[in-house]
Amino acid sequence: MKKYSGHRRVQRTGRDSYIISLPKNWVREVGLDKGSEVAFKVLDDASLILIPSKLEEKKLEETKLKEYQVIVEPNDDIPSLYRKIKALYVSGAELIRIRLKSKNNILKFKTAINNLVRDTLLGSEIIDETPTEFVIQILIKHPEFPVEKAIRRMAVIALSAHMDALSMLKDMDESLIQNVISAYNDVNRLNLYVVRQLKFGVERNLFRELGFKTPKEFLADRIVVNDVKGVAENARNILNNIVALKKMVENQTLFLKELIDEEIYLQILNFNSLASRLFEEALSATFKWDYKQADNIISKTESLVTLENDIITLISSKKLDPNISAIFRLTFDNCRRIIEYARNIAEVTLNKSVEEISSKKSP
């Protein structure tokens, strides 16, 4: 893209030297001064490219891996180490060296680091290891796994986990518990990856390389990915509540004649199905920049208020054990939040696409 244009006269000094003046604004912008070096390249068409030495140094610096070192003190705990490594991952680190200051608890830290890399840091591998040092390299680049694809995958996993969690109201299958836990971990892993890629793109203004139309999509996708993660967190909350209740029953600290009310259960399932469908439509609209579809989704969320109130009234009208009633209310509240997430995403779509469907007023 041309930023400066114009012509300069070539002047001759001595027998074999020619000089040309440089645009003052350009000189200031690239930081040239008296004595600065400027490289040049002659292209095939005989045109000339000037490259200030500072720009060459910057390009060389950018090609180097972003490397960081983490020193683990003897009194550091694993959760603290996890937070530091994840923060570096999100910030765009490409090489993370972890050095243990003490040889105590080496096995504990080794197991923890291996688990973190395997379960949480997408595209990462431990490429080198000594008794007191581990080197993590983040290998994946954004063209190999686009942000949109990662968010879509997050949504599929999160909604599936939510359905599995609801199924546990009726069937406390061990495989369902593992499915929800595994899905939550997968969504969390993808979330860290997306945040990392968005930060990488913002810092380098690479919105086109990430498949975006405008830079405003960085913020839009950051909001969207947070809502998708919220669905998985809701599934985990439902799981925790149901597991806690059933443990009380198994330990005989709580005695219940009936654990499930079929009518309420079916109503919640139906509401969850509607909420999930709206959520999927909201994601589709935001990736298509579809203002009209997003506007319709907001109208649909408002029309579900009556159904929400009907289900709350149904739960209140039943003569249920207070613990069962609380579980139904908490579960339904988590389903209702999916509607809120869908509305949030639809509003993001309106904000980023309204200019495309609105004509600009002439001055």
Short mmCIF file of C-alpha atoms in Angstrom, two decimals:
data_model
loop_
_atom_site.label_atom_id
_atom_site.label_comp_id
_atom_site.label_asym_id
_atom_site.label_seq_id
_atom_site.Cartn_x
_atom_site.Cartn_y
_atom_site.Cartn_z
CA MET A 1 0.00 0.00 0.00
CA LYS A 2 1.41 3.40 -0.99
CA LYS A 3 1.81 5.84 1.87
CA TYR A 4 4.11 8.41 0.28
CA SER A 5 4.31 9.43 -3.35
CA GLY A 6 6.10 12.07 -5.39
CA HIS A 7 9.28 12.54 -7.35
CA ARG A 8 12.87 13.36 -6.44
CA ARG A 9 15.61 14.71 -8.70
CA VAL A 10 18.81 12.69 -8.91
CA GLN A 11 21.94 14.75 -8.26
CA ARG A 12 25.50 13.89 -9.15
CA THR A 13 28.43 14.40 -6.80
CA GLY A 14 31.88 13.70 -8.13
CA ARG A 15 32.44 11.33 -11.01
CA ASP A 16 30.72 8.14 -9.86
CA SER A 17 28.27 9.08 -7.09
CA TYR A 18 24.60 10.00 -7.32
CA ILE A 19 22.38 11.14 -4.47
CA ILE A 20 18.63 11.50 -3.97
CA SER A 21 16.77 13.15 -1.09
CA LEU A 22 14.41 11.04 1.03
CA PRO A 23 10.91 12.08 2.16
CA LYS A 24 11.21 13.76 5.57
CA ASN A 25 8.12 12.06 7.05
CA TRP A 26 9.35 8.62 6.04
CA VAL A 27 12.82 9.28 7.50
CA ARG A 28 11.27 10.25 10.83
CA GLU A 29 8.85 7.33 10.86
CA VAL A 30 11.50 4.66 10.33
CA GLY A 31 13.94 6.34 12.71
CA LEU A 32 16.75 7.26 10.32
CA ASP A 33 19.43 9.69 11.39
CA LYS A 34 22.80 10.87 10.19
CA GLY A 35 24.98 7.81 9.70
CA SER A 36 22.06 5.33 9.61
CA GLU A 37 22.39 2.41 7.22
CA VAL A 38 19.86 1.66 4.49
CA ALA A 39 19.93 -1.61 2.57
CA PHE A 40 18.64 -1.76 -1.00
CA LYS A 41 17.44 -4.41 -3.38
CA VAL A 42 17.31 -4.16 -7.16
CA LEU A 43 14.24 -5.97 -8.52
CA ASP A 44 13.94 -7.72 -11.87
CA ASP A 45 12.15 -4.72 -13.38
CA ALA A 46 15.10 -2.48 -12.35
CA SER A 47 13.10 -0.76 -9.60
CA LEU A 48 14.75 -0.25 -6.23
CA ILE A 49 13.55 -1.10 -2.71
CA LEU A 50 15.07 0.71 0.28
CA ILE A 51 15.11 -1.12 3.62
CA PRO A 52 16.16 0.77 6.78
CA SER A 53 18.46 -1.32 8.98
CA LYS A 54 16.05 -1.02 11.92
CA LEU A 55 13.30 -2.67 9.88
CA GLU A 56 15.64 -5.50 8.92
CA GLU A 57 16.53 -6.02 12.58
CA LYS A 58 12.86 -6.01 13.52
CA LYS A 59 12.05 -8.65 10.89
CA LEU A 60 14.87 -10.84 12.13
CA GLU A 61 13.63 -10.42 15.70
CA GLU A 62 10.09 -11.40 14.69
CA THR A 63 11.32 -14.64 13.10
CA LYS A 64 12.83 -15.76 16.41
CA LEU A 65 10.70 -17.88 18.70
CA LYS A 66 9.15 -15.99 21.60
CA GLU A 67 10.93 -17.73 24.45
CA TYR A 68 10.23 -17.40 28.18
CA GLN A 69 11.67 -19.00 31.29
CA VAL A 70 9.74 -20.01 34.40
CA ILE A 71 11.67 -20.62 37.61
CA VAL A 72 9.88 -22.94 40.05
CA GLU A 73 10.82 -22.22 43.65
CA PRO A 74 10.72 -25.01 46.27
CA ASN A 75 7.61 -23.53 47.91
CA ASP A 76 5.67 -22.98 44.65
CA ASP A 77 2.51 -25.04 44.24
CA ILE A 78 1.18 -26.71 41.10
CA PRO A 79 -1.96 -24.52 40.63
CA SER A 80 0.26 -21.41 40.69
CA LEU A 81 2.61 -22.96 38.11
CA TYR A 82 -0.38 -23.90 35.94
CA ARG A 83 -1.66 -20.33 35.97
CA LYS A 84 1.72 -18.93 34.96
CA ILE A 85 2.18 -21.40 32.08
CA LYS A 86 -1.36 -20.83 30.80
CA ALA A 87 -0.88 -17.06 30.94
CA LEU A 88 2.32 -17.37 28.87
CA TYR A 89 0.53 -19.65 26.39
CA VAL A 90 -2.29 -17.13 25.93
CA SER A 91 0.18 -14.23 25.64
CA GLY A 92 1.75 -15.88 22.56
CA ALA A 93 4.79 -17.69 23.96
CA GLU A 94 6.25 -20.21 21.52
CA LEU A 95 8.90 -21.72 23.79
CA ILE A 96 8.52 -22.05 27.57
CA ARG A 97 11.45 -23.29 29.66
CA ILE A 98 10.49 -24.50 33.13
CA ARG A 99 13.38 -24.87 35.56
CA LEU A 100 13.01 -26.45 38.99
CA LYS A 101 15.27 -24.87 41.61
CA SER A 102 14.99 -27.88 43.89
CA LYS A 103 15.18 -31.60 43.16
CA ASN A 104 12.44 -32.24 45.69
CA ASN A 105 9.05 -33.28 44.28
CA ILE A 106 10.46 -33.62 40.74
CA LEU A 107 8.08 -36.48 39.93
CA LYS A 108 5.09 -34.47 41.14
CA PHE A 109 5.97 -31.48 38.94
CA LYS A 110 6.86 -33.70 35.98
CA THR A 111 3.47 -35.43 36.11
CA ALA A 112 1.66 -32.11 36.51
CA ILE A 113 3.47 -30.47 33.56
CA ASN A 114 2.84 -33.49 31.32
CA ASN A 115 -0.86 -33.44 32.23
CA LEU A 116 -1.13 -29.71 31.55
CA VAL A 117 0.51 -29.98 28.12
CA ARG A 118 -1.60 -32.99 27.15
CA ASP A 119 -4.97 -31.84 28.50
CA THR A 120 -4.92 -28.04 28.29
CA LEU A 121 -2.37 -26.53 25.88
CA LEU A 122 -3.54 -27.24 22.35
CA GLY A 123 -0.69 -27.72 19.88
CA SER A 124 1.99 -28.00 22.57
CA GLU A 125 4.66 -30.63 23.10
CA ILE A 126 7.47 -31.18 25.60
CA ILE A 127 10.44 -31.18 23.21
CA ASP A 128 13.26 -31.44 25.75
CA GLU A 129 13.58 -32.63 29.32
CA THR A 130 16.25 -33.00 32.01
CA PRO A 131 15.79 -33.91 35.69
CA THR A 132 15.26 -30.23 36.56
CA GLU A 133 14.14 -28.60 33.30
CA PHE A 134 11.26 -29.01 30.83
CA VAL A 135 10.94 -27.24 27.48
CA ILE A 136 7.45 -26.74 26.05
CA GLN A 137 7.07 -25.66 22.43
CA ILE A 138 3.77 -24.47 20.97
CA LEU A 139 3.78 -25.87 17.45
CA ILE A 140 0.39 -24.99 15.99
CA LYS A 141 -0.07 -21.87 13.83
CA HIS A 142 -3.34 -20.10 13.08
CA PRO A 143 -3.70 -21.10 9.37
CA GLU A 144 -3.72 -24.77 10.40
CA PHE A 145 -6.71 -24.38 12.73
CA PRO A 146 -8.72 -21.18 12.06
CA VAL A 147 -10.42 -19.36 14.93
CA GLU A 148 -13.90 -19.87 13.48
CA LYS A 149 -13.38 -23.63 13.22
CA ALA A 150 -12.11 -23.77 16.81
CA ILE A 151 -15.15 -21.85 18.12
CA ARG A 152 -17.56 -24.06 16.17
CA ARG A 153 -15.88 -27.14 17.62
CA MET A 154 -16.14 -25.65 21.12
CA ALA A 155 -19.88 -25.13 20.66
CA VAL A 156 -20.52 -28.70 19.49
CA ILE A 157 -18.64 -30.13 22.49
CA ALA A 158 -20.23 -27.73 25.01
CA LEU A 159 -23.84 -28.33 23.89
CA SER A 160 -23.29 -32.10 23.86
CA ALA A 161 -21.89 -31.93 27.41
CA HIS A 162 -24.91 -29.92 28.53
CA MET A 163 -27.26 -32.59 27.19
CA ASP A 164 -25.25 -35.34 28.92
CA ALA A 165 -25.45 -33.42 32.20
CA LEU A 166 -29.24 -33.14 31.92
CA SER A 167 -29.49 -36.87 31.20
CA MET A 168 -27.90 -37.52 34.58
CA LEU A 169 -31.08 -36.31 36.28
CA LYS A 170 -32.59 -39.60 35.20
CA ASP A 171 -29.60 -41.88 34.69
CA MET A 172 -26.50 -41.60 36.88
CA ASP A 173 -24.29 -43.37 34.35
CA GLU A 174 -20.56 -43.22 35.12
CA SER A 175 -19.80 -42.74 31.43
CA LEU A 176 -21.94 -39.57 31.39
CA ILE A 177 -19.92 -38.14 34.26
CA GLN A 178 -16.67 -38.78 32.40
CA ASN A 179 -18.14 -37.35 29.17
CA VAL A 180 -19.04 -34.06 30.86
CA ILE A 181 -15.66 -33.75 32.60
CA SER A 182 -13.77 -34.58 29.41
CA ALA A 183 -15.89 -32.17 27.35
CA TYR A 184 -15.31 -29.35 29.83
CA ASN A 185 -11.54 -29.90 29.61
CA ASP A 186 -11.69 -29.93 25.79
CA VAL A 187 -13.67 -26.67 25.70
CA ASN A 188 -11.25 -25.05 28.13
CA ARG A 189 -8.32 -26.18 25.96
CA LEU A 190 -9.89 -24.72 22.80
CA ASN A 191 -10.78 -21.52 24.65
CA LEU A 192 -7.15 -20.91 25.61
CA TYR A 193 -6.11 -21.56 22.00
CA VAL A 194 -8.67 -19.10 20.58
CA VAL A 195 -7.72 -16.37 23.08
CA ARG A 196 -4.06 -16.93 22.19
CA GLN A 197 -4.77 -16.59 18.46
CA LEU A 198 -6.90 -13.48 18.92
CA LYS A 199 -4.18 -11.82 21.00
CA PHE A 200 -1.59 -12.80 18.38
CA GLY A 201 -3.74 -11.23 15.65
CA VAL A 202 -4.46 -8.03 17.58
CA GLU A 203 -0.78 -7.39 18.27
CA ARG A 204 0.12 -7.76 14.59
CA ASN A 205 -3.09 -6.42 13.01
CA LEU A 206 -3.55 -9.72 11.19
CA PHE A 207 -7.33 -9.59 10.90
CA ARG A 208 -7.36 -10.67 7.23
CA GLU A 209 -4.92 -13.52 7.88
CA LEU A 210 -7.31 -14.81 10.57
CA GLY A 211 -10.22 -14.68 8.12
CA PHE A 212 -11.80 -11.50 9.55
CA LYS A 213 -13.35 -8.68 7.55
CA THR A 214 -12.40 -5.94 10.01
CA PRO A 215 -10.30 -5.59 13.20
CA LYS A 216 -13.51 -5.22 15.25
CA GLU A 217 -13.99 -9.00 14.94
CA PHE A 218 -11.18 -9.57 17.45
CA LEU A 219 -13.35 -8.17 20.23
CA ALA A 220 -16.50 -9.79 18.82
CA ASP A 221 -14.98 -13.26 18.81
CA ARG A 222 -13.54 -12.74 22.29
CA ILE A 223 -17.10 -12.18 23.56
CA VAL A 224 -18.46 -15.12 21.57
CA VAL A 225 -15.84 -17.60 22.79
CA ASN A 226 -16.53 -16.57 26.38
CA ASP A 227 -20.24 -17.36 25.93
CA VAL A 228 -19.45 -20.75 24.38
CA LYS A 229 -17.22 -21.56 27.33
CA GLY A 230 -20.12 -20.56 29.59
CA VAL A 231 -22.24 -23.41 28.19
CA ALA A 232 -19.59 -25.96 29.19
CA GLU A 233 -19.32 -24.39 32.65
CA ASN A 234 -23.10 -24.71 33.04
CA ALA A 235 -22.84 -28.42 32.19
CA ARG A 236 -20.18 -28.87 34.85
CA ASN A 237 -22.35 -27.02 37.40
CA ILE A 238 -25.31 -29.30 36.68
CA LEU A 239 -23.04 -32.34 37.01
CA ASN A 240 -21.66 -31.19 40.38
CA ASN A 241 -25.14 -30.49 41.79
CA ILE A 242 -26.56 -33.86 40.74
CA VAL A 243 -23.51 -35.82 41.92
CA ALA A 244 -23.66 -34.08 45.31
CA LEU A 245 -27.37 -34.90 45.68
CA LYS A 246 -27.00 -38.55 44.73
CA LYS A 247 -24.07 -39.00 47.09
CA MET A 248 -26.30 -37.80 49.92
CA VAL A 249 -28.89 -40.40 48.92
CA GLU A 250 -26.29 -43.18 48.67
CA ASN A 251 -24.78 -42.25 52.05
CA GLN A 252 -28.30 -42.22 53.53
CA THR A 253 -27.95 -38.68 54.79
CA LEU A 254 -30.96 -37.85 52.60
CA PHE A 255 -34.01 -40.08 52.09
CA LEU A 256 -36.10 -39.59 48.97
CA LYS A 257 -39.07 -41.57 47.74
CA GLU A 258 -38.58 -40.41 44.17
CA LEU A 259 -35.54 -38.71 42.63
CA ILE A 260 -37.14 -37.41 39.45
CA ASP A 261 -40.43 -35.83 38.46
CA GLU A 262 -41.10 -36.92 34.88
CA GLU A 263 -43.22 -33.91 33.90
CA ILE A 264 -40.68 -31.34 35.07
CA TYR A 265 -37.81 -33.34 33.57
CA LEU A 266 -39.46 -33.42 30.13
CA GLN A 267 -40.26 -29.69 30.28
CA ILE A 268 -36.63 -28.86 31.08
CA LEU A 269 -35.41 -31.14 28.27
CA ASN A 270 -37.73 -29.39 25.82
CA PHE A 271 -36.57 -25.95 26.97
CA ASN A 272 -32.92 -26.99 26.70
CA SER A 273 -33.53 -28.19 23.14
CA LEU A 274 -35.01 -24.80 22.19
CA ALA A 275 -32.16 -22.95 23.90
CA SER A 276 -29.49 -25.06 22.19
CA ARG A 277 -31.09 -24.51 18.79
CA LEU A 278 -31.15 -20.74 19.33
CA PHE A 279 -27.53 -20.82 20.43
CA GLU A 280 -26.50 -22.67 17.25
CA GLU A 281 -28.47 -20.18 15.13
CA ALA A 282 -26.77 -17.26 16.89
CA LEU A 283 -23.33 -18.70 16.12
CA SER A 284 -24.30 -19.27 12.50
CA ALA A 285 -25.51 -15.67 12.21
CA THR A 286 -22.35 -14.17 13.67
CA PHE A 287 -20.04 -16.09 11.34
CA LYS A 288 -22.19 -15.11 8.32
CA TRP A 289 -22.52 -11.47 9.45
CA ASP A 290 -26.29 -11.99 9.11
CA TYR A 291 -27.94 -8.96 10.71
CA LYS A 292 -31.50 -10.07 9.93
CA GLN A 293 -31.04 -13.55 11.41
CA ALA A 294 -29.44 -12.08 14.55
CA ASP A 295 -32.33 -9.65 14.94
CA ASN A 296 -34.82 -12.53 14.64
CA ILE A 297 -32.92 -14.50 17.30
CA ILE A 298 -33.28 -11.64 19.79
CA SER A 299 -37.03 -11.59 19.11
CA LYS A 300 -37.19 -15.35 19.70
CA THR A 301 -35.39 -15.07 23.04
CA GLU A 302 -37.98 -12.54 24.18
CA SER A 303 -40.82 -14.86 23.15
CA LEU A 304 -39.47 -17.61 25.44
CA VAL A 305 -40.06 -15.59 28.62
CA THR A 306 -43.59 -17.01 28.96
CA LEU A 307 -42.30 -20.58 28.70
CA GLU A 308 -39.63 -19.83 31.32
CA ASN A 309 -42.27 -18.56 33.74
CA ASP A 310 -44.48 -21.60 33.09
CA ILE A 311 -41.66 -24.00 34.01
CA ILE A 312 -40.80 -22.05 37.17
CA THR A 313 -44.49 -22.14 38.15
CA LEU A 314 -44.64 -25.89 37.47
CA ILE A 315 -41.64 -26.56 39.74
CA SER A 316 -43.19 -24.42 42.50
CA SER A 317 -46.60 -26.12 42.23
CA LYS A 318 -45.20 -29.62 42.80
CA LYS A 319 -44.94 -30.99 46.32
CA LEU A 320 -41.29 -31.93 45.98
CA ASP A 321 -38.57 -32.48 48.51
CA PRO A 322 -36.76 -29.12 48.92
CA ASN A 323 -33.48 -30.70 47.73
CA ILE A 324 -35.10 -32.01 44.54
CA SER A 325 -36.83 -28.68 43.95
CA ALA A 326 -33.50 -26.88 44.35
CA ILE A 327 -31.81 -29.21 41.85
CA PHE A 328 -34.56 -28.59 39.28
CA ARG A 329 -34.33 -24.83 39.77
CA LEU A 330 -30.54 -24.78 39.47
CA THR A 331 -30.63 -27.04 36.41
CA PHE A 332 -33.29 -24.93 34.73
CA ASP A 333 -31.35 -21.75 35.51
CA ASN A 334 -28.30 -23.19 33.72
CA CYS A 335 -30.48 -23.98 30.69
CA ARG A 336 -31.91 -20.45 30.75
CA ARG A 337 -28.40 -18.99 30.61
CA ILE A 338 -27.91 -20.58 27.18
CA ILE A 339 -30.69 -18.26 25.97
CA GLU A 340 -28.77 -15.31 27.43
CA TYR A 341 -25.58 -16.44 25.68
CA ALA A 342 -27.47 -16.72 22.37
CA ARG A 343 -28.81 -13.20 22.83
CA ASN A 344 -25.33 -11.86 23.66
CA ILE A 345 -23.90 -13.40 20.49
CA ALA A 346 -26.80 -12.05 18.42
CA GLU A 347 -26.18 -8.54 19.81
CA VAL A 348 -22.50 -8.85 18.90
CA THR A 349 -23.59 -9.71 15.35
CA LEU A 350 -25.85 -6.66 15.17
CA ASN A 351 -23.07 -4.37 16.34
CA LYS A 352 -20.48 -5.64 13.88
CA SER A 353 -22.76 -5.92 10.83
CA VAL A 354 -25.10 -2.91 11.17
CA GLU A 355 -22.85 -0.68 9.03
CA GLU A 356 -23.06 -3.12 6.12
CA ILE A 357 -26.86 -2.98 5.97
CA SER A 358 -27.15 0.76 6.65
CA SER A 359 -26.54 3.38 3.98
CA LYS A 360 -24.09 6.14 4.86
CA LYS A 361 -25.45 9.67 4.84
CA SER A 362 -23.64 11.99 2.46
CA PRO A 363 -22.01 15.02 4.12
#
